[in-house]
């Protein structure tokens, strides 16, 4: 598990791929988790195409990567200040 976490923090195989992978995982995983826990009688596809979930997915795809990049920079600056 630690090896996977270090790989994730290193940005995947090459470069900063987590800025692409994280928003996709969030946009797909969070609605799936909500649908799974809520015990709804509708299909997942129907649940995801509701206006509320479409807005959530659009926001995840738009703002998750810049937010992650900002947090990485803040944590990098904080780490450098403590050294």
PDB file of C-alpha atoms in Angstrom:
ATOM      1  CA  UNK A   1       0.000   0.000   0.000  1.00  0.00           C
ATOM      2  CA  UNK A   2       2.854   2.360   0.819  1.00  0.00           C
ATOM      3  CA  UNK A   3       4.417   1.685  -2.585  1.00  0.00           C
ATOM      4  CA  UNK A   4       1.127   2.604  -4.279  1.00  0.00           C
ATOM      5  CA  UNK A   5       0.883   5.789  -2.197  1.00  0.00           C
ATOM      6  CA  UNK A   6       4.456   6.806  -3.096  1.00  0.00           C
ATOM      7  CA  UNK A   7       3.707   6.094  -6.752  1.00  0.00           C
ATOM      8  CA  UNK A   8       0.589   8.271  -6.508  1.00  0.00           C
ATOM      9  CA  UNK A   9       2.507  11.134  -4.886  1.00  0.00           C
ATOM     10  CA  UNK A  10       5.216  10.868  -7.538  1.00  0.00           C
ATOM     11  CA  UNK A  11       2.591  11.606 -10.194  1.00  0.00           C
ATOM     12  CA  UNK A  12       2.153   8.144 -11.611  1.00  0.00           C
ATOM     13  CA  UNK A  13       4.491   6.615 -14.135  1.00  0.00           C
ATOM     14  CA  UNK A  14       5.672   9.895 -15.681  1.00  0.00           C
ATOM     15  CA  UNK A  15       5.075  13.529 -14.863  1.00  0.00           C
ATOM     16  CA  UNK A  16       2.023  14.973 -13.204  1.00  0.00           C
ATOM     17  CA  UNK A  17      -0.618  12.499 -14.354  1.00  0.00           C
ATOM     18  CA  UNK A  18      -2.468  12.712 -11.064  1.00  0.00           C
ATOM     19  CA  UNK A  19      -3.823  16.074 -12.162  1.00  0.00           C
ATOM     20  CA  UNK A  20      -5.640  14.148 -14.884  1.00  0.00           C
ATOM     21  CA  UNK A  21      -6.412  10.945 -12.983  1.00  0.00           C
ATOM     22  CA  UNK A  22      -7.672  12.497  -9.714  1.00  0.00           C
ATOM     23  CA  UNK A  23     -10.543  14.538 -11.238  1.00  0.00           C
ATOM     24  CA  UNK A  24     -11.718  11.522 -13.228  1.00  0.00           C
ATOM     25  CA  UNK A  25     -11.665   9.288 -10.163  1.00  0.00           C
ATOM     26  CA  UNK A  26     -13.448  11.915  -8.099  1.00  0.00           C
ATOM     27  CA  UNK A  27     -16.074  12.630 -10.766  1.00  0.00           C
ATOM     28  CA  UNK A  28     -16.836   8.929 -11.086  1.00  0.00           C
ATOM     29  CA  UNK A  29     -16.163   7.622  -7.586  1.00  0.00           C
ATOM     30  CA  UNK A  30     -18.058  10.106  -5.434  1.00  0.00           C
ATOM     31  CA  UNK A  31     -21.392   9.792  -7.296  1.00  0.00           C
ATOM     32  CA  UNK A  32     -20.981   6.003  -7.341  1.00  0.00           C
ATOM     33  CA  UNK A  33     -20.404   5.998  -3.585  1.00  0.00           C
ATOM     34  CA  UNK A  34     -23.430   8.222  -2.985  1.00  0.00           C
ATOM     35  CA  UNK A  35     -25.574   6.002  -5.215  1.00  0.00           C
ATOM     36  CA  UNK A  36     -24.315   2.829  -3.546  1.00  0.00           C
ATOM     37  CA  UNK A  37     -24.895   4.062   0.003  1.00  0.00           C
ATOM     38  CA  UNK A  38     -28.281   5.639  -0.679  1.00  0.00           C
ATOM     39  CA  UNK A  39     -29.841   2.347  -1.806  1.00  0.00           C
ATOM     40  CA  UNK A  40     -31.810   3.954  -4.621  1.00  0.00           C
ATOM     41  CA  UNK A  41     -34.073   1.928  -6.844  1.00  0.00           C
ATOM     42  CA  UNK A  42     -32.805   3.624 -10.030  1.00  0.00           C
ATOM     43  CA  UNK A  43     -29.824   2.588 -12.126  1.00  0.00           C
ATOM     44  CA  UNK A  44     -26.473   4.290 -11.694  1.00  0.00           C
ATOM     45  CA  UNK A  45     -26.675   5.782 -15.184  1.00  0.00           C
ATOM     46  CA  UNK A  46     -30.043   7.357 -14.390  1.00  0.00           C
ATOM     47  CA  UNK A  47     -28.697   8.664 -11.072  1.00  0.00           C
ATOM     48  CA  UNK A  48     -25.604  10.224 -12.670  1.00  0.00           C
ATOM     49  CA  UNK A  49     -27.666  11.967 -15.350  1.00  0.00           C
ATOM     50  CA  UNK A  50     -29.743  13.904 -12.828  1.00  0.00           C
ATOM     51  CA  UNK A  51     -29.028  17.654 -13.003  1.00  0.00           C
ATOM     52  CA  UNK A  52     -27.460  17.723  -9.533  1.00  0.00           C
ATOM     53  CA  UNK A  53     -24.974  14.963 -10.335  1.00  0.00           C
ATOM     54  CA  UNK A  54     -24.189  16.393 -13.786  1.00  0.00           C
ATOM     55  CA  UNK A  55     -23.324  19.691 -12.106  1.00  0.00           C
ATOM     56  CA  UNK A  56     -21.166  17.876  -9.543  1.00  0.00           C
ATOM     57  CA  UNK A  57     -19.320  15.939 -12.259  1.00  0.00           C
ATOM     58  CA  UNK A  58     -18.746  19.128 -14.265  1.00  0.00           C
ATOM     59  CA  UNK A  59     -17.390  20.920 -11.183  1.00  0.00           C
ATOM     60  CA  UNK A  60     -15.091  17.987 -10.375  1.00  0.00           C
ATOM     61  CA  UNK A  61     -13.719  17.861 -13.897  1.00  0.00           C
ATOM     62  CA  UNK A  62     -13.233  21.637 -13.960  1.00  0.00           C
ATOM     63  CA  UNK A  63     -11.868  22.482 -10.521  1.00  0.00           C
ATOM     64  CA  UNK A  64     -10.337  19.310  -9.031  1.00  0.00           C
ATOM     65  CA  UNK A  65      -7.037  19.480 -10.935  1.00  0.00           C
ATOM     66  CA  UNK A  66      -6.358  23.185 -10.197  1.00  0.00           C
ATOM     67  CA  UNK A  67      -7.277  22.607  -6.547  1.00  0.00           C
ATOM     68  CA  UNK A  68      -4.925  19.630  -6.304  1.00  0.00           C
ATOM     69  CA  UNK A  69      -2.157  21.632  -8.008  1.00  0.00           C
ATOM     70  CA  UNK A  70      -2.713  24.520  -5.569  1.00  0.00           C
ATOM     71  CA  UNK A  71      -2.614  22.171  -2.569  1.00  0.00           C
ATOM     72  CA  UNK A  72       0.578  20.566  -3.869  1.00  0.00           C
ATOM     73  CA  UNK A  73       2.197  23.982  -4.165  1.00  0.00           C
ATOM     74  CA  UNK A  74       1.033  25.066  -0.705  1.00  0.00           C
ATOM     75  CA  UNK A  75       2.275  21.830   0.853  1.00  0.00           C
ATOM     76  CA  UNK A  76       5.582  22.190  -0.994  1.00  0.00           C
ATOM     77  CA  UNK A  77       5.994  25.745   0.258  1.00  0.00           C
ATOM     78  CA  UNK A  78       5.015  24.698   3.786  1.00  0.00           C
ATOM     79  CA  UNK A  79       7.490  21.797   3.691  1.00  0.00           C
ATOM     80  CA  UNK A  80      10.287  24.101   2.509  1.00  0.00           C
ATOM     81  CA  UNK A  81       9.513  26.630   5.275  1.00  0.00           C
ATOM     82  CA  UNK A  82       9.791  23.937   7.965  1.00  0.00           C
ATOM     83  CA  UNK A  83      13.184  22.724   6.722  1.00  0.00           C
TER      84      UNK A  83
END
